[in-house]
XYZ file of N, CA and C in Angstrom:
813
model
N -11.190 11.561 -12.712
C -10.461 10.803 -13.720
C -9.143 10.525 -13.734
N -8.372 11.235 -12.575
C -7.145 10.839 -11.901
C -7.461 9.286 -11.417
N -8.178 9.249 -10.593
C -8.631 8.189 -9.701
C -8.870 6.793 -10.704
N -9.767 7.474 -11.708
C -9.929 6.165 -12.893
C -8.506 6.021 -13.325
N -7.816 6.492 -13.784
C -6.471 6.164 -14.523
C -5.831 5.465 -13.666
N -5.654 5.756 -12.255
C -4.738 4.756 -11.393
C -5.566 3.463 -11.223
N -6.926 3.838 -10.814
C -7.814 2.347 -10.739
C -7.436 1.431 -11.929
N -7.421 2.002 -12.941
C -7.156 0.806 -14.529
C -6.014 0.834 -14.194
N -4.751 1.158 -14.059
C -3.760 0.926 -13.781
C -3.044 -0.039 -12.993
N -3.670 -0.080 -11.600
C -3.542 -0.942 -10.622
C -4.468 -2.310 -11.323
N -5.560 -2.240 -11.578
C -6.297 -3.491 -12.257
C -5.223 -4.140 -13.074
N -4.967 -3.168 -14.105
C -3.513 -4.136 -15.171
C -2.847 -5.142 -14.557
N -1.828 -4.116 -13.494
C -0.992 -4.627 -13.044
C -1.325 -6.000 -12.285
N -2.585 -5.588 -11.559
C -2.856 -7.283 -11.137
C -3.630 -8.248 -11.983
N -3.781 -7.898 -12.894
C -4.268 -8.775 -14.076
C -2.781 -9.614 -14.364
N -1.745 -8.593 -14.539
C -0.607 -9.221 -15.150
C -0.056 -10.184 -13.698
N 0.071 -9.784 -12.986
C 0.435 -10.854 -11.650
C -0.474 -11.793 -11.451
N -1.708 -12.014 -11.804
C -2.240 -13.029 -11.685
C -2.460 -14.121 -12.893
N -2.261 -13.681 -14.218
C -2.158 -13.979 -15.061
C -1.048 -15.140 -15.148
N -0.870 -15.830 -14.076
C 0.666 -16.840 -14.476
C -0.352 -18.141 -14.442
N 0.192 -19.063 -15.148
C -0.229 -20.353 -14.710
C 0.538 -21.404 -14.269
N 0.056 -22.333 -13.471
C 0.723 -23.176 -12.503
C 0.613 -24.457 -13.078
N 1.824 -25.238 -12.962
C 1.327 -26.826 -13.034
C 0.888 -27.410 -11.943
N -0.310 -28.258 -11.737
C -1.299 -28.241 -10.609
C -1.628 -29.811 -10.853
N -1.367 -30.514 -9.489
C -1.860 -31.958 -9.511
C -3.464 -31.636 -9.060
N -4.179 -31.884 -9.378
C -5.538 -31.647 -8.455
C -6.435 -33.247 -8.687
N -6.999 -33.393 -7.749
C -7.746 -34.869 -7.327
C -7.202 -36.021 -7.747
N -5.921 -35.931 -7.478
C -4.962 -37.401 -7.784
C -4.689 -37.675 -9.024
N -4.644 -36.710 -9.678
C -4.301 -36.890 -11.114
C -3.000 -37.321 -11.561
N -2.538 -37.938 -12.241
C -1.187 -38.654 -12.560
C -0.589 -37.493 -13.242
N -1.038 -36.772 -14.073
C -0.482 -35.844 -15.063
C -0.701 -34.140 -14.540
N 0.149 -33.582 -14.626
C -0.198 -32.102 -14.149
C -0.950 -31.146 -15.073
N -1.568 -30.426 -14.746
C -2.395 -29.530 -15.593
C -2.181 -28.053 -15.290
N -2.120 -27.025 -16.405
C -1.640 -25.754 -16.283
C -2.843 -25.098 -15.868
N -3.050 -24.133 -14.620
C -3.973 -23.722 -14.177
C -3.574 -22.286 -13.509
N -4.856 -21.113 -14.153
C -4.566 -19.844 -13.585
C -4.526 -19.894 -12.219
N -3.341 -18.984 -11.747
C -3.368 -19.194 -10.308
C -4.109 -18.764 -9.383
N -5.481 -17.932 -10.147
C -6.236 -17.452 -9.154
C -7.519 -18.698 -8.860
N -6.928 -19.590 -9.629
C -8.080 -20.856 -9.644
C -7.490 -22.001 -8.964
N -6.487 -21.740 -8.025
C -6.100 -22.470 -7.142
C -6.843 -22.505 -5.773
N -7.058 -23.776 -5.381
C -8.042 -24.376 -4.186
C -6.992 -24.869 -2.959
N -7.380 -24.797 -1.624
C -6.669 -25.428 -0.795
C -6.728 -27.037 -1.175
N -5.329 -27.567 -0.990
C -5.505 -29.078 -1.127
C -4.589 -29.540 -2.612
N -4.726 -28.509 -3.397
C -3.988 -28.470 -5.026
C -2.320 -28.679 -4.619
N -1.909 -29.489 -5.140
C -0.208 -29.681 -5.182
C 0.041 -29.107 -6.637
N 1.220 -27.977 -6.082
C 1.589 -27.584 -7.320
C 2.836 -27.636 -7.527
N 4.086 -27.362 -8.789
C 5.362 -27.619 -9.016
C 5.565 -26.195 -9.321
N 6.703 -25.971 -8.773
C 7.225 -24.683 -8.878
C 8.867 -24.399 -8.989
N 9.192 -23.493 -10.107
C 10.851 -23.679 -10.110
C 11.103 -22.524 -10.397
N 12.338 -22.128 -10.680
C 13.498 -21.017 -10.706
C 12.654 -19.825 -11.178
N 12.299 -18.860 -10.822
C 11.612 -17.738 -11.477
C 9.934 -17.818 -11.421
N 9.259 -18.374 -10.746
C 8.350 -18.662 -10.801
C 7.583 -18.147 -9.429
N 6.572 -17.268 -9.522
C 6.175 -16.471 -8.362
C 5.328 -17.317 -7.741
N 5.258 -17.348 -6.222
C 4.668 -18.251 -5.728
C 2.860 -17.486 -5.441
N 2.116 -18.650 -5.859
C 0.558 -18.142 -6.275
C -0.326 -18.076 -5.194
N 0.035 -18.791 -3.956
C -0.716 -18.814 -2.801
C 0.340 -19.683 -1.646
N -0.219 -19.531 -0.538
C 0.355 -19.989 0.664
C 0.785 -21.455 0.746
N 2.149 -21.808 0.688
C 2.386 -23.488 0.212
C 2.974 -24.455 1.409
N 2.617 -25.354 1.568
C 3.340 -26.274 2.294
C 4.529 -26.968 1.523
N 5.590 -27.120 1.829
C 6.571 -27.720 1.240
C 6.711 -29.157 1.069
N 6.313 -30.167 0.142
C 6.518 -31.304 0.264
C 7.840 -31.988 0.035
N 8.193 -31.608 -0.946
C 9.693 -32.120 -1.755
C 10.081 -31.231 -2.489
N 11.631 -31.082 -2.140
C 12.282 -29.866 -2.994
C 13.572 -30.581 -3.173
N 14.660 -29.904 -4.349
C 16.152 -30.097 -4.257
C 16.590 -29.277 -3.120
N 17.799 -29.810 -2.762
C 18.915 -29.646 -1.674
C 19.497 -27.914 -1.879
N 19.187 -27.427 -3.048
C 19.440 -26.051 -3.404
C 17.950 -25.109 -3.689
N 17.132 -25.441 -3.079
C 15.877 -24.640 -3.216
C 16.256 -23.369 -2.376
N 15.958 -22.111 -3.076
C 15.891 -20.822 -2.102
C 14.650 -20.075 -2.884
N 14.468 -19.237 -1.899
C 12.741 -18.649 -1.995
C 13.320 -16.840 -1.402
N 12.690 -15.970 -2.402
C 13.168 -14.535 -2.137
C 11.728 -14.268 -1.201
N 11.665 -13.641 0.176
C 10.674 -13.486 0.440
C 10.433 -12.330 1.173
N 11.206 -11.107 0.792
C 11.392 -9.725 0.962
C 10.063 -9.127 1.174
N 9.355 -9.498 0.280
C 7.889 -8.526 0.135
C 7.463 -9.247 1.958
N 7.411 -10.217 2.255
C 6.600 -10.380 3.365
C 7.655 -10.077 4.796
N 9.025 -10.784 4.976
C 9.843 -10.641 5.788
C 10.960 -9.313 5.869
N 10.964 -8.738 4.466
C 11.920 -7.558 4.303
C 13.274 -8.244 4.311
N 13.366 -9.319 4.455
C 15.146 -9.883 4.082
C 15.413 -9.265 2.546
N 16.218 -8.860 2.386
C 16.824 -8.904 0.853
C 17.364 -10.338 0.434
N 18.104 -11.073 1.300
C 18.824 -12.206 0.961
C 17.536 -13.649 0.746
N 18.032 -14.095 -0.229
C 16.914 -15.346 -0.193
C 17.481 -16.292 0.603
N 16.353 -17.250 1.037
C 16.160 -18.011 2.194
C 15.937 -19.348 1.601
N 16.602 -20.353 2.338
C 16.635 -21.630 2.004
C 15.332 -22.375 2.441
N 14.948 -23.250 1.745
C 13.669 -23.828 1.602
C 13.728 -25.488 1.816
N 13.057 -26.234 3.016
C 13.162 -27.650 3.059
C 11.978 -27.936 3.096
N 11.976 -29.541 2.960
C 10.315 -30.029 3.005
C 10.442 -30.848 4.849
N 11.508 -30.596 5.347
C 11.391 -31.018 6.817
C 10.651 -30.635 7.808
N 10.109 -31.226 8.713
C 8.992 -30.489 9.686
C 10.146 -29.627 10.516
N 9.465 -28.771 11.186
C 9.842 -27.722 12.006
C 9.884 -28.339 13.739
N 11.222 -28.724 13.968
C 11.018 -29.192 15.461
C 11.729 -28.158 16.557
N 11.217 -28.295 17.959
C 11.640 -27.293 18.915
C 10.799 -27.099 19.856
N 11.186 -26.635 21.105
C 10.213 -26.451 22.214
C 10.453 -25.256 22.825
N 9.786 -24.302 23.084
C 8.566 -24.116 21.978
C 8.709 -24.311 20.505
N 7.697 -24.699 20.105
C 7.515 -24.541 18.172
C 7.935 -23.330 17.902
N 8.785 -23.084 16.851
C 9.088 -22.061 16.570
C 7.681 -21.381 15.828
N 7.968 -19.869 15.331
C 6.960 -19.233 15.118
C 6.836 -19.667 12.993
N 5.623 -19.463 12.867
C 5.054 -19.919 11.577
C 6.146 -18.769 10.384
N 5.942 -17.852 10.961
C 7.267 -16.837 10.503
C 8.613 -17.511 10.118
N 8.957 -17.614 11.136
C 10.432 -19.043 10.599
C 10.663 -20.045 10.078
N 9.452 -20.805 9.710
C 9.652 -22.007 9.196
C 9.830 -22.100 7.733
N 10.857 -23.181 7.697
C 11.724 -23.152 6.291
C 11.030 -24.122 5.474
N 9.670 -24.753 5.579
C 9.111 -25.470 4.976
C 7.705 -24.924 4.266
N 7.574 -23.599 4.505
C 6.626 -22.714 4.003
C 7.042 -21.767 2.809
N 6.119 -21.477 2.165
C 6.157 -20.368 1.128
C 4.947 -19.432 1.198
N 5.215 -18.234 1.117
C 3.929 -17.267 1.085
C 3.836 -16.650 -0.331
N 2.335 -16.274 -0.063
C 1.967 -15.795 -1.431
C 2.531 -14.574 -1.537
N 2.914 -14.537 -2.800
C 4.019 -12.911 -3.366
C 5.063 -12.995 -3.265
N 5.769 -14.144 -2.841
C 6.983 -14.002 -2.861
C 7.294 -15.083 -4.121
N 8.995 -15.072 -4.409
C 9.304 -16.068 -5.874
C 10.151 -17.053 -5.478
N 10.584 -18.040 -6.168
C 11.452 -18.808 -6.239
C 12.866 -18.428 -7.031
N 13.839 -18.474 -6.390
C 15.179 -18.105 -6.813
C 15.759 -19.285 -7.439
N 15.683 -20.440 -6.686
C 16.744 -21.538 -6.979
C 16.113 -22.590 -6.786
N 16.256 -23.974 -7.577
C 15.784 -25.530 -7.408
C 14.266 -25.402 -7.781
N 13.618 -26.773 -7.521
C 12.360 -27.240 -7.962
C 11.905 -27.601 -6.687
N 10.422 -27.207 -6.629
C 9.804 -27.611 -5.372
C 8.567 -28.030 -5.542
N 7.937 -29.150 -4.797
C 6.600 -29.885 -5.116
C 5.981 -29.208 -3.557
N 4.932 -28.716 -3.532
C 4.023 -28.217 -2.585
C 2.661 -28.367 -2.734
N 1.940 -28.134 -1.440
C 0.344 -28.150 -1.231
C 0.054 -26.679 -0.876
N -1.164 -26.523 -1.296
C -2.165 -25.226 -1.288
C -2.386 -25.336 -0.182
N -2.338 -24.353 0.943
C -3.212 -24.247 2.667
C -3.768 -23.196 2.444
N -3.895 -21.985 1.751
C -4.400 -20.536 1.701
C -4.033 -20.157 0.588
N -5.633 -19.387 0.346
C -5.549 -18.866 -0.985
C -6.116 -17.271 -0.791
N -6.021 -16.292 -1.610
C -7.218 -14.793 -1.510
C -6.704 -14.384 -0.604
N -8.039 -13.920 0.339
C -7.573 -13.246 1.308
C -7.044 -14.136 2.386
N -7.233 -15.366 2.625
C -6.819 -16.378 3.437
C -4.968 -16.782 3.756
N -4.531 -15.761 2.537
C -3.149 -15.910 2.546
C -2.305 -14.872 3.460
N -0.997 -14.899 3.923
C -0.664 -13.748 4.983
C -0.916 -12.627 4.264
N -0.447 -12.579 3.008
C -0.617 -11.293 1.990
C -1.870 -10.708 2.375
N -3.078 -11.744 2.052
C -4.170 -11.300 1.843
C -4.744 -10.574 3.499
N -4.243 -11.428 4.395
C -4.854 -10.686 5.726
C -4.057 -9.217 5.862
N -2.611 -9.122 5.668
C -2.098 -7.961 5.612
C -2.982 -6.667 4.982
N -3.353 -6.992 3.781
C -4.082 -6.108 2.889
C -5.807 -6.032 3.580
N -6.481 -6.905 4.043
C -7.642 -6.744 4.898
C -7.341 -5.800 6.022
N -6.304 -5.994 6.871
C -5.913 -5.262 7.749
C -5.596 -3.570 7.438
N -5.054 -3.635 6.427
C -4.430 -2.127 6.099
C -6.012 -1.466 5.384
N -6.910 -2.240 4.618
C -8.134 -1.606 4.243
C -9.042 -1.051 5.512
N -9.065 -1.755 6.406
C -9.902 -1.897 7.577
C -9.149 -0.425 8.242
N -8.301 -0.652 8.599
C -7.670 0.392 9.466
C -7.033 1.810 8.834
N -8.042 2.248 7.970
C -7.619 3.561 7.166
C -7.923 4.834 8.235
N -7.028 5.779 8.370
C -7.078 6.857 9.262
C -7.299 7.984 9.017
N -8.373 9.210 9.238
C -8.924 10.350 8.425
C -7.351 11.044 8.376
N -6.990 11.766 7.080
C -5.884 12.483 6.860
C -6.083 14.143 7.766
N -5.016 14.817 7.783
C -4.958 15.999 8.650
C -5.919 17.398 7.877
N -6.041 16.768 6.233
C -6.744 17.874 5.206
C -8.308 17.250 5.947
N -8.655 16.238 5.834
C -9.940 15.915 6.456
C -10.163 16.288 7.803
N -9.585 16.462 8.889
C -9.962 16.985 10.040
C -9.791 18.613 9.959
N -9.210 19.077 9.160
C -9.114 20.436 9.115
C -10.210 20.970 8.473
N -10.666 20.241 7.404
C -11.994 20.635 6.935
C -13.312 20.607 7.670
N -13.140 19.586 8.093
C -14.352 19.377 9.289
C -14.375 20.214 10.478
N -13.280 20.558 10.910
C -13.142 21.821 11.754
C -13.742 23.137 11.059
N -13.173 23.519 9.946
C -13.302 24.631 9.235
C -15.028 24.787 8.961
N -15.457 23.300 8.576
C -16.903 23.405 8.290
C -17.807 24.005 9.533
N -17.338 23.186 10.826
C -18.171 23.812 12.187
C -17.959 24.733 12.256
N -16.914 25.452 12.234
C -16.794 27.058 12.171
C -17.788 27.748 11.415
N -17.851 27.546 10.259
C -18.462 27.904 9.128
C -20.017 28.011 9.743
N -20.462 26.753 9.961
C -21.922 26.432 10.484
C -22.281 27.203 11.712
N -21.128 27.381 12.755
C -21.454 28.607 13.751
C -21.697 29.497 13.307
N -20.694 30.224 12.803
C -20.758 31.845 12.292
C -22.258 31.840 11.307
N -22.407 30.861 10.625
C -23.884 31.275 9.703
C -24.945 31.157 10.258
N -25.070 30.248 11.374
C -26.124 30.131 12.394
C -26.272 31.656 13.431
N -24.788 31.924 13.736
C -25.066 33.323 14.467
C -25.734 34.723 13.596
N -25.203 34.521 12.188
C -25.868 35.484 11.390
C -27.236 35.617 10.894
N -27.725 34.257 10.976
C -29.251 33.954 10.475
C -29.989 34.501 11.730
N -29.401 34.164 13.106
C -30.093 34.713 14.205
C -30.024 36.643 14.345
N -29.025 37.027 14.133
C -29.011 38.224 14.049
C -29.579 38.639 13.015
N -29.907 38.381 11.949
C -30.285 38.857 10.710
C -32.168 38.868 10.980
N -32.378 37.602 11.733
C -34.032 37.371 12.121
C -34.242 38.163 13.446
N -33.342 38.441 14.438
C -33.534 39.827 15.423
C -33.654 41.263 14.765
N -32.673 41.323 13.631
C -32.851 42.697 13.255
C -34.102 42.813 12.495
N -34.318 41.818 11.793
C -36.055 41.593 11.250
C -36.946 42.244 12.496
N -36.826 41.263 13.098
C -38.017 41.454 14.110
C -38.207 43.190 15.044
N -36.986 43.505 15.422
C -36.955 45.035 15.708
C -36.915 46.091 14.894
N -36.964 45.874 13.661
C -36.887 46.723 12.466
C -38.070 47.194 12.359
N -38.192 48.813 12.367
C -39.721 49.863 12.603
C -40.411 49.193 11.196
N -39.601 48.883 9.960
C -40.490 48.345 8.880
C -41.270 47.431 9.192
N -42.398 46.749 9.556
C -42.229 45.474 9.789
C -43.011 44.799 8.681
N -42.355 43.509 8.674
C -42.303 42.298 7.815
C -43.416 41.187 8.191
N -43.728 40.098 7.127
C -43.940 39.483 7.605
C -43.460 38.239 7.818
N -43.977 37.309 8.899
C -43.127 36.116 9.372
C -42.438 34.990 8.342
N -43.045 35.121 7.419
C -42.470 34.459 6.260
C -41.156 35.421 5.360
N -41.522 36.418 5.475
C -40.641 37.203 4.535
C -39.493 37.183 5.886
N -39.675 37.557 6.968
C -38.465 37.354 7.986
C -37.771 36.101 8.074
N -38.220 34.935 8.070
C -37.618 33.698 7.817
C -36.798 33.562 6.678
N -37.251 33.886 5.397
C -37.078 34.086 4.190
C -35.126 34.934 4.441
N -35.421 36.336 5.004
C -34.325 36.868 5.061
C -33.257 36.378 5.911
N -33.763 35.492 7.195
C -32.580 34.535 8.148
C -32.001 33.303 7.234
N -32.855 33.200 6.499
C -32.452 31.649 5.671
C -31.220 32.206 4.508
N -31.829 33.080 4.022
C -30.595 33.763 3.216
C -29.356 34.064 3.462
N -29.547 34.912 4.693
C -28.094 35.109 5.590
C -27.603 34.033 5.844
N -28.054 32.808 6.174
C -27.540 31.866 6.908
C -26.772 31.100 5.827
N -27.610 30.880 4.297
C -26.632 30.152 3.244
C -25.608 30.629 2.864
N -25.807 32.218 2.565
C -24.838 32.976 1.904
C -23.308 32.922 2.758
N -23.391 32.363 3.950
C -22.142 31.903 4.776
C -21.293 30.928 4.214
N -22.121 30.137 3.475
C -21.388 28.558 3.221
C -20.696 28.872 2.001
N -19.295 28.303 1.678
C -18.487 28.505 0.751
C -18.803 27.572 0.207
N -19.422 27.759 -0.985
C -19.902 26.651 -2.005
C -19.062 26.218 -2.850
N -17.948 26.812 -3.299
C -16.775 26.535 -3.933
C -15.371 25.768 -3.058
N -15.690 25.742 -1.813
C -14.547 25.116 -1.042
C -13.829 23.632 -1.626
N -15.009 22.591 -1.863
C -14.533 21.384 -1.937
C -14.475 21.521 -3.466
N -15.093 21.972 -4.497
C -14.314 21.901 -5.843
C -12.783 22.562 -5.801
N -12.566 23.693 -4.938
C -11.512 24.180 -4.964
C -10.202 23.239 -4.403
N -10.392 22.400 -3.212
C -9.597 21.428 -2.469
C -9.451 20.234 -3.546
N -10.907 20.096 -4.122
C -10.616 18.626 -5.124
C -9.617 19.108 -6.507
N -9.580 20.106 -6.992
C -8.962 20.693 -7.891
C -7.233 20.844 -7.589
N -7.313 21.193 -6.592
C -5.675 21.323 -6.107
C -5.021 20.195 -5.696
N -6.264 18.997 -5.258
C -5.423 17.713 -5.309
C -5.347 16.986 -6.594
N -5.943 17.461 -7.356
C -5.969 16.737 -8.556
C -4.531 17.281 -9.389
N -4.458 18.793 -9.151
C -2.907 18.928 -9.875
C -1.996 18.279 -9.369
N -1.911 18.394 -7.956
C -0.640 17.735 -7.323
C -0.608 16.050 -7.591
N -1.856 15.706 -7.864
C -1.404 14.477 -8.625
C -1.273 13.965 -9.551
N -1.598 14.986 -10.434
C -1.141 14.901 -12.041
C 0.704 15.588 -11.778
N 1.052 15.933 -10.986
C 2.352 16.606 -11.161
C 3.594 15.221 -10.534
N 2.653 14.745 -9.591
C 3.249 13.216 -9.050
C 3.240 12.040 -10.237
N 2.607 12.050 -11.021
C 2.349 11.291 -12.423
C 3.230 11.507 -13.138
N 3.810 12.517 -13.379
C 4.920 12.773 -14.180
C 6.125 12.502 -13.793
N 6.229 12.196 -12.463
C 7.612 11.625 -11.478
C 7.522 10.097 -11.365
N 6.421 9.646 -12.140
C 6.202 8.286 -12.584
C 5.648 7.698 -10.766
N 4.657 8.672 -10.247
C 4.338 7.954 -9.067
C 2.614 7.817 -9.289
N 2.249 6.325 -8.899
C 1.088 6.057 -9.227
C -0.102 6.650 -7.866
N -0.766 7.259 -8.035
C -1.734 7.817 -6.972
C -3.188 7.343 -6.948
N -3.326 6.269 -6.174
C -5.005 5.765 -6.493
C -5.878 6.417 -5.762
N -5.599 7.151 -4.880
C -6.683 8.025 -4.009
C -6.146 9.430 -4.373
N -6.949 10.483 -4.469
C -6.269 11.802 -4.396
C -6.177 12.402 -2.973
N -6.756 11.886 -2.337
C -6.537 12.353 -0.663
C -4.880 11.869 -0.156
N -4.575 10.954 -0.822
C -3.307 10.303 -0.603
C -2.071 11.581 -0.462
N -2.434 12.413 -1.833
C -1.387 13.289 -2.111
C -1.324 14.101 -0.784
N -2.169 14.437 -0.121
C -2.378 15.328 0.811
C -1.641 15.000 2.202
N -1.860 13.516 2.412
C -1.300 12.704 3.586
C 0.162 12.843 3.337
N 0.310 12.307 1.932
C 1.882 12.246 1.673
C 2.923 13.850 1.770
N 1.887 14.932 1.687
C 2.389 16.230 1.988
C 2.663 16.433 3.212
N 2.016 15.514 4.222
C 2.239 16.022 5.964
C 3.378 15.050 6.576
N 4.229 14.334 5.304
C 5.244 13.314 5.997
C 6.321 14.023 6.400
N 6.784 14.469 7.560
C 7.944 15.046 7.785
C 9.584 13.814 7.883
N 9.114 12.620 8.374
C 10.137 11.754 8.551
C 10.000 10.457 7.550
N 10.250 9.940 6.526
C 10.473 8.615 6.152
C 11.274 7.903 6.302
N 10.960 6.830 7.080
C 11.792 5.490 7.408
C 11.529 4.322 6.982
N 12.714 3.736 6.130
C 12.611 2.732 5.185
C 14.244 1.885 5.583
N 13.755 0.881 5.566
C 14.770 -0.546 5.449
C 15.510 -0.314 4.111
N 17.151 -0.009 4.756
C 17.769 0.604 3.299
C 18.110 -0.523 2.332
N 18.323 -1.665 3.254
C 19.178 -3.098 2.568
C 18.058 -3.695 1.748
N 18.328 -3.643 0.003
C 17.431 -3.936 -0.556
C 16.191 -3.432 -1.051
N 16.018 -2.174 -0.470
C 15.172 -1.350 -0.689
C 15.827 -0.055 -1.202
N 16.528 0.650 -0.359
C 17.422 1.947 -1.372
C 18.808 1.345 -1.683
N 18.929 0.444 -1.319
C 20.253 -0.219 -2.143
C 20.386 -1.410 -2.570
N 21.355 -2.071 -3.183
C 21.101 -3.330 -4.102
C 21.374 -4.689 -3.168
N 21.842 -4.298 -1.761
C 22.041 -5.285 -0.603
C 23.381 -6.131 -1.084
N 24.441 -5.310 -1.864
C 25.466 -6.004 -2.240
C 26.494 -4.634 -1.279
N 27.835 -5.147 -0.642
C 28.701 -4.281 -0.151
C 29.764 -4.120 -1.129
N 30.124 -2.792 -1.451
C 31.452 -2.616 -2.449
C 32.580 -1.872 -1.943
N 33.548 -2.161 -1.974
C 34.678 -1.446 -1.229
C 34.788 0.062 -2.300
N 35.225 1.042 -1.763
C 35.051 2.271 -2.371
C 36.573 2.807 -2.199
N 37.166 2.739 -1.108
C 38.876 3.513 -0.837
C 39.292 1.878 -0.074
N 40.441 2.267 -0.257
C 41.660 1.341 0.643
C 42.491 2.175 1.274
N 42.705 1.975 2.727
C 43.360 2.597 3.259
C 44.390 1.911 4.019
N 45.958 2.318 3.549
C 47.020 1.622 4.303
C 47.611 2.368 5.391
N 47.516 1.883 6.487
C 48.551 2.462 7.261
C 49.803 2.308 7.573
N 50.678 3.302 7.506
C 52.179 3.485 7.490
C 52.694 3.858 8.920
N 54.084 3.579 8.806
C 54.922 4.221 9.830
C 54.399 5.636 10.529
N 54.436 5.483 11.576
C 54.243 6.990 12.462
C 52.995 7.316 12.531
N 52.023 6.477 12.129
C 50.600 6.490 12.673
C 49.916 7.308 11.440
N 50.583 7.175 10.029
C 50.080 8.166 9.262
C 49.320 7.018 8.381
N 48.233 7.332 7.590
C 47.617 6.680 6.410
C 46.985 7.512 5.089
N 47.422 6.455 4.342
C 47.042 6.887 2.681
C 45.589 6.281 2.277
N 45.001 7.089 1.818
C 43.831 6.558 1.301
C 43.902 6.651 -0.292
N 43.337 5.254 -0.914
C 43.506 5.416 -2.383
C 42.209 4.885 -2.785
N 41.785 5.628 -3.729
C 40.550 5.161 -4.350
C 40.227 3.756 -5.118
N 39.373 2.985 -4.493
C 39.309 1.539 -5.208
C 39.128 1.694 -6.975
N 38.543 2.582 -7.098
C 38.625 2.622 -8.881
C 39.929 2.537 -9.628
N 41.104 3.105 -8.352
C 42.272 3.394 -9.273
C 43.135 2.414 -8.994
N 42.752 1.096 -8.226
C 43.439 0.044 -8.050
C 43.511 -1.187 -9.117
N 44.657 -1.821 -9.491
C 44.431 -2.496 -10.395
C 44.518 -4.046 -9.965
N 43.762 -5.007 -10.708
C 43.863 -6.369 -10.060
C 45.164 -7.135 -9.816
């Protein structure tokens, strides 16, 4: 139920992001038409303005001199970057990540007006390629490794118990049929299996995900809760992520004669 709720919320967010309509020139049309972002094809020419989200990987054909794009989702830079229609020159050629005439899907326009041509959509975009690599490179969590080790240990113990039970039945003075001895050994084997292990683990992870949901954390997969619990150090680029990317003076330090210094809070100063 928890995963279904998270999945439905993720689908709703994706629909919100994909519901944008873009002014598009297609097949040499003289007038633009409004098309959903998911219907764009390579070769379409689109018009973007300030506040628009970039719907695909685009090559800038023409733009105003003050065109700026915010690419923190791709590059991590919190400051908007200038965009031009000029071709990139240099030897060796600059990296496409450094190109100022390219817009990446998932970024946004901060200022200006741009005329662009689509060259990548869906999984062919840079953001789509990153998402595909993330999906393909899933690593087993420590909980999965521990449960697998525990299951192997239980299997060894259960096999040993079943073997000892069979030996005990064979050496018992009260002779039993072969069918009865095998039944006793199988019973001894299956009684060692912890049938409530997986339900117990699932319930614990479900309760943890519900507690995280009360803290406004969306858990798409339950086993991600255990992975997050194993995190010891969380590294993050603070500029634009944990901070607003703006520098603010908090204190004013004035050096006086005799190498003494006085500190004044910035809030106490008058303009």
